[in-house]
Short mmCIF file of C-alpha atoms in Angstrom, two decimals:
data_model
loop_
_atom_site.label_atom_id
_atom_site.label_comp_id
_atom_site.label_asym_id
_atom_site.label_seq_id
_atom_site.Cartn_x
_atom_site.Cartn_y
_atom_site.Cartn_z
CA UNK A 1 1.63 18.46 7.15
CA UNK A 2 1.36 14.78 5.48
CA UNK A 3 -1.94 12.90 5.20
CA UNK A 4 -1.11 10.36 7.16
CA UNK A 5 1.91 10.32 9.31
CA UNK A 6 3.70 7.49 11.52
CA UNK A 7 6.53 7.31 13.63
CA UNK A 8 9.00 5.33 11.51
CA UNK A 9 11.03 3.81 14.46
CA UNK A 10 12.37 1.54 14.96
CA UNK A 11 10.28 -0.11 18.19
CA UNK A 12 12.91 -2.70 19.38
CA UNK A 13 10.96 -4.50 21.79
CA UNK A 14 11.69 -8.23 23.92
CA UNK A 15 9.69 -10.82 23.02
CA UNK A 16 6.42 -11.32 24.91
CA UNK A 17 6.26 -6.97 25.17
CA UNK A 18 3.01 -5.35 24.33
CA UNK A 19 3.67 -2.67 21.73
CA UNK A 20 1.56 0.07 20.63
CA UNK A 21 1.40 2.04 17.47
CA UNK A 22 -0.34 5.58 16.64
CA UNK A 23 -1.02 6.73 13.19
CA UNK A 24 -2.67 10.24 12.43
CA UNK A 25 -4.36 11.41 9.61
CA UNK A 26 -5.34 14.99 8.70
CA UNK A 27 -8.19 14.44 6.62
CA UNK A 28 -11.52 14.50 8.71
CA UNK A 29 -13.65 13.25 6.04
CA UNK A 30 -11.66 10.08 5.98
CA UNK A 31 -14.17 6.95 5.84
CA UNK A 32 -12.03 3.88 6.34
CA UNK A 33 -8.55 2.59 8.18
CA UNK A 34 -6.12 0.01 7.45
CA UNK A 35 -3.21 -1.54 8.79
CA UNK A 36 -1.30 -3.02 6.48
CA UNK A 37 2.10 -5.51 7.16
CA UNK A 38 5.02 -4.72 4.60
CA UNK A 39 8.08 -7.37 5.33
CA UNK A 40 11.34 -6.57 3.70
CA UNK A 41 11.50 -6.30 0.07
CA UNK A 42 7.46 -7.58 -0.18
CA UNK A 43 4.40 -6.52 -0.76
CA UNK A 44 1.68 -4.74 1.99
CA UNK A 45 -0.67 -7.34 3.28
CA UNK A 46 -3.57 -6.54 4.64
CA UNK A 47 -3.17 -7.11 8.55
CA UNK A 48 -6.97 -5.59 9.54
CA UNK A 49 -9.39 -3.12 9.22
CA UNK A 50 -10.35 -0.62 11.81
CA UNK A 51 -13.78 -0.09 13.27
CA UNK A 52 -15.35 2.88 15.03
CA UNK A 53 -16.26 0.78 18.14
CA UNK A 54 -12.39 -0.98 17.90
CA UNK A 55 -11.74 -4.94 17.00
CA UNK A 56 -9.80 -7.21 18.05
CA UNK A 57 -7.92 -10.33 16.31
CA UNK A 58 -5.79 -12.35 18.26
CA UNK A 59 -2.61 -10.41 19.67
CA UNK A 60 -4.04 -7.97 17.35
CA UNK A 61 -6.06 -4.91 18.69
CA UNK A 62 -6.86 -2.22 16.60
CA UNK A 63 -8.83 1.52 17.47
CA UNK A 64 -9.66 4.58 15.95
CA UNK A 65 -9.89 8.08 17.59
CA UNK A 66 -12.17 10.11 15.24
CA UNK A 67 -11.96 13.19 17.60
CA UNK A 68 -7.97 13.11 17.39
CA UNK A 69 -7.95 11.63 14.38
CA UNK A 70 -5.45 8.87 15.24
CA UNK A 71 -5.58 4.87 14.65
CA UNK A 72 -3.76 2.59 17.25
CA UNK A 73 -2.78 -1.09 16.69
CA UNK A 74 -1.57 -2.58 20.30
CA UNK A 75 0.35 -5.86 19.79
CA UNK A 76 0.17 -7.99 22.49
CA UNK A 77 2.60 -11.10 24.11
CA UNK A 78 5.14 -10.16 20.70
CA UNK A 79 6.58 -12.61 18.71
CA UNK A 80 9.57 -12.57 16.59
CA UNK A 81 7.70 -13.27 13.21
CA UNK A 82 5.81 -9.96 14.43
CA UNK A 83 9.11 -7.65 12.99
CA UNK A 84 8.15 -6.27 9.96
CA UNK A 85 6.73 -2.19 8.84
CA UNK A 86 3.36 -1.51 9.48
CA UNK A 87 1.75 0.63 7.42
CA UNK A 88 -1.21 2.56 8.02
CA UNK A 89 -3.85 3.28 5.63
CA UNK A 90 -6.69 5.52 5.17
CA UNK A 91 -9.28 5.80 2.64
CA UNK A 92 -11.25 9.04 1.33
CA UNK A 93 -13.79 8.80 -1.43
CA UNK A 94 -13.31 11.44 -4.22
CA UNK A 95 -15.49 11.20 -7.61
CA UNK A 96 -13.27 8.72 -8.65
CA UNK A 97 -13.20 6.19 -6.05
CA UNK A 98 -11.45 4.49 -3.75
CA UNK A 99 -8.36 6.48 -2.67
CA UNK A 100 -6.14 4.85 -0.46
CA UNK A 101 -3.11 6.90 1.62
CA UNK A 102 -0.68 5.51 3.47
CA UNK A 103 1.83 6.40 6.17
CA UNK A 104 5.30 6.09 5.70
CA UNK A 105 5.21 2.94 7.98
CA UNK A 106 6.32 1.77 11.50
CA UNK A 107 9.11 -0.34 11.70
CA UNK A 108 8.80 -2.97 14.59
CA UNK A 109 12.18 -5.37 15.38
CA UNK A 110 11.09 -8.20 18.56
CA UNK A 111 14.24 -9.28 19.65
CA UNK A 112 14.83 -12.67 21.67
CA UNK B 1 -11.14 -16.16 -4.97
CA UNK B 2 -9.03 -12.81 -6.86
CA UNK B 3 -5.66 -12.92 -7.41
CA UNK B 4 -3.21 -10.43 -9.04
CA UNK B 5 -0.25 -10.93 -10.88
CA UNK B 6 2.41 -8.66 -11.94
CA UNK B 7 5.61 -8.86 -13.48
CA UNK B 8 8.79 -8.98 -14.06
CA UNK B 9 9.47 -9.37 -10.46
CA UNK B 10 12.78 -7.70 -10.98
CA UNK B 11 14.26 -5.53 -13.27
CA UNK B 12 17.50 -3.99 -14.38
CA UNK B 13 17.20 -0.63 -16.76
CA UNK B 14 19.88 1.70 -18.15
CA UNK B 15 18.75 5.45 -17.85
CA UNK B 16 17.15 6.61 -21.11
CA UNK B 17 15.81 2.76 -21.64
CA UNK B 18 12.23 2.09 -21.84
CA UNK B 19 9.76 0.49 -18.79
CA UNK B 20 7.00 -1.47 -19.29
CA UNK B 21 5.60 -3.61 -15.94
CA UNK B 22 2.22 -5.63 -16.18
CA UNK B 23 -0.33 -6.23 -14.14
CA UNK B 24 -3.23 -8.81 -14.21
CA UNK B 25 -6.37 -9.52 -12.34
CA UNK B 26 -8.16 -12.26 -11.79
CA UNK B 27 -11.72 -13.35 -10.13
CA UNK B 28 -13.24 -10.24 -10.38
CA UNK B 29 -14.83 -7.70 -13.08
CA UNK B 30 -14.43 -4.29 -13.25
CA UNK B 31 -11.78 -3.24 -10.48
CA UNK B 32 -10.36 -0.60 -9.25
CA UNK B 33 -6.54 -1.03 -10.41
CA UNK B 34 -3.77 0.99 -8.82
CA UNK B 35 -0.08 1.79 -9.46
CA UNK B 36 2.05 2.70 -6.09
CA UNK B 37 5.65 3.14 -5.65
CA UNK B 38 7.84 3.03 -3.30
CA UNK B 39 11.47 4.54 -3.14
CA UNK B 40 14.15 3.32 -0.67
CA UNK B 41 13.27 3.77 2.92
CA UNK B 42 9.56 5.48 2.16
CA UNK B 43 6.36 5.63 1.98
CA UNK B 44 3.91 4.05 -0.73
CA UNK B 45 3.34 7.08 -3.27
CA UNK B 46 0.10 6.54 -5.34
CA UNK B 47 1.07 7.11 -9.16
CA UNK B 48 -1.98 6.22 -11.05
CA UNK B 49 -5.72 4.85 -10.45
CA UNK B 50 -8.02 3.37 -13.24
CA UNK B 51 -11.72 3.03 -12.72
CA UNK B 52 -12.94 1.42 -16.14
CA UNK B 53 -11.00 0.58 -19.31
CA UNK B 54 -9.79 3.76 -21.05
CA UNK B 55 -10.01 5.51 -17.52
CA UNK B 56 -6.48 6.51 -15.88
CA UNK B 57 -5.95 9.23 -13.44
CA UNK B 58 -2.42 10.52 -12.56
CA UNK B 59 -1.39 11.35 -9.29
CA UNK B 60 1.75 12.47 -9.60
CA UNK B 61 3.57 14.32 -12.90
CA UNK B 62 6.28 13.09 -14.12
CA UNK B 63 7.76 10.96 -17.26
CA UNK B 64 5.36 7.46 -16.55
CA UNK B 65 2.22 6.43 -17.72
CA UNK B 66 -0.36 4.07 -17.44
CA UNK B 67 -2.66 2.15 -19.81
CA UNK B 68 -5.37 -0.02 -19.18
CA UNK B 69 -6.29 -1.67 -22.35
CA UNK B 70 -8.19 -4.66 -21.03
CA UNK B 71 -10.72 -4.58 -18.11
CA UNK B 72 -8.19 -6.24 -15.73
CA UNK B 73 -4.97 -5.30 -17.12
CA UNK B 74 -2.70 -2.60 -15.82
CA UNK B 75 0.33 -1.83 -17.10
CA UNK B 76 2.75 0.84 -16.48
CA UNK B 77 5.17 2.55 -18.91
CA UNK B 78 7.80 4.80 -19.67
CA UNK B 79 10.04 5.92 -22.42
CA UNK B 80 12.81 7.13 -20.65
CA UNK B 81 13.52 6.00 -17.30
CA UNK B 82 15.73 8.30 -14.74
CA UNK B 83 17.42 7.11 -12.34
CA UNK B 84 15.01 8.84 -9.69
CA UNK B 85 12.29 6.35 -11.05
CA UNK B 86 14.35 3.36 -9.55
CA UNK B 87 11.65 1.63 -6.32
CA UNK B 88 9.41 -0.81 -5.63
CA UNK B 89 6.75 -0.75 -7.80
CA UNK B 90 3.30 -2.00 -6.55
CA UNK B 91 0.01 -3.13 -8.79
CA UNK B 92 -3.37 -2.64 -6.42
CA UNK B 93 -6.70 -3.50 -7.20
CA UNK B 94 -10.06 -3.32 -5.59
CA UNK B 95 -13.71 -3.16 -5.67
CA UNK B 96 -15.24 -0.26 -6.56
CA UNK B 97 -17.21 0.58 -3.50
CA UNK B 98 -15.61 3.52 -1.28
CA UNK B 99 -14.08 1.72 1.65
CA UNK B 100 -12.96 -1.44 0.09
CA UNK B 101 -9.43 -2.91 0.80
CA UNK B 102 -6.52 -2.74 -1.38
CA UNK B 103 -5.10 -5.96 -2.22
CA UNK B 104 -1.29 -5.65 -3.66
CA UNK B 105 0.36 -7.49 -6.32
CA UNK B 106 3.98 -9.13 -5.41
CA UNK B 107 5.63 -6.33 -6.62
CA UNK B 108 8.43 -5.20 -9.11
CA UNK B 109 11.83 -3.94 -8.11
CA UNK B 110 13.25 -1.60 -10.48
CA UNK B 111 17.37 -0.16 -10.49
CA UNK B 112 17.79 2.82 -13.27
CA UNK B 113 21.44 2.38 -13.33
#
């Protein structure tokens, strides 16, 4: 079983859809949860963190499930800038530091 | 406020040729610095992590390496590429504390041909 695991998609979705995305992770020590936005052929921006008690930015809401170990991110009223891979991310500390592993990504495609 | 740099953005190598990518930090002192890559249609693999100067831990064997001869430099080598090593190749950096974000670098795109 991977560390992190996604459903890669694609979510083709209308614009103005609500769209939700699960991410589960294995590791039950895990201490902190991304989501991260990877466009085509760039770099993974940091889109937000995730919080025990959930948070909220925008269209943007984000939860975590500690007891099934899953993260969410819930899009809301979609746009078309909003296609792009998201990328979860979680972190577990080791002696080393600050290990950060990702899912293989989400691909999301809003459509006119 | 940090930045990172890395370079070249892209990069063209014959198998057997050798690699070297760089990787600069700025704003910040003594960072976490990370090497990712990531082949067609995957995931982000973690190659190798550097706590201090000196300090590199591998992830992953196989025929790269990693050097970190200044505080906030990174750089990434090898002396002869395959064509499996072609991807996306990501610097990371971040502050030491467990639970910090990773902030990426623009990337390098890399075709072993």
């Amino acid at each position: 079983r991977k560390e992190v695991e996604q459903d890669p998609g694609p979510f083709n979705v209308p614009e103005g859809a609500t769209v939700a995305f699960n991410c589960t992770y294995s590791n039950s020590a895990s201490q902190s949860f991304f989501w991260y936005r990877q466009d085509c052929r760039k770099e993974p921006k940091l889109l937000m963190s995730v919080y025990s008690s959930g948070n909220e930015d925008g269209r943007f809401t984000a939860q975590l499930n500690r007891a099934s170990q899953y993260i969410s991110l819930l899009i809301r009223d979609s746009k078309l800038s909003d296609s792009a891979t998201y990328l979860c991310a979680v972190t577990s500390s080791n002696n080393a530091g600050n290990m950060l592993t990702f899912g293989g990504g989400t691909r999301l495609m809003v459509k006119p | 406020s940090q930045t990172i740099h890395q370079w070249p953005a892209t990069l063209v190598q014959p198998v057997g040729s050798p690699l070297s990518l760089e990787c600069t930090v700025e704003g910040t002192s003594n960072p976490n610095l990370y090497w990712y890559r990531q082949a067609a249609g995957r995931g982000l693999q973690l190659l190798f992590y550097s706590v201090g100067i000196g300090q590199i831990s591998s992830e992953v064997p196989q025929n790269l390496s990693a050097s970190r001869p200044q505080d906030r430099q990174f750089i990434l080598s090898s002396k002869k590429l395959l064509l499996s090593d072609s991807g996306f190749y990501l610097c990371a950096w971040s502050w030491v504390s467990v639970g910090n974000t990773i902030y990426f670098g623009e990337g390098s795109w890399l075709t072993v041909v």
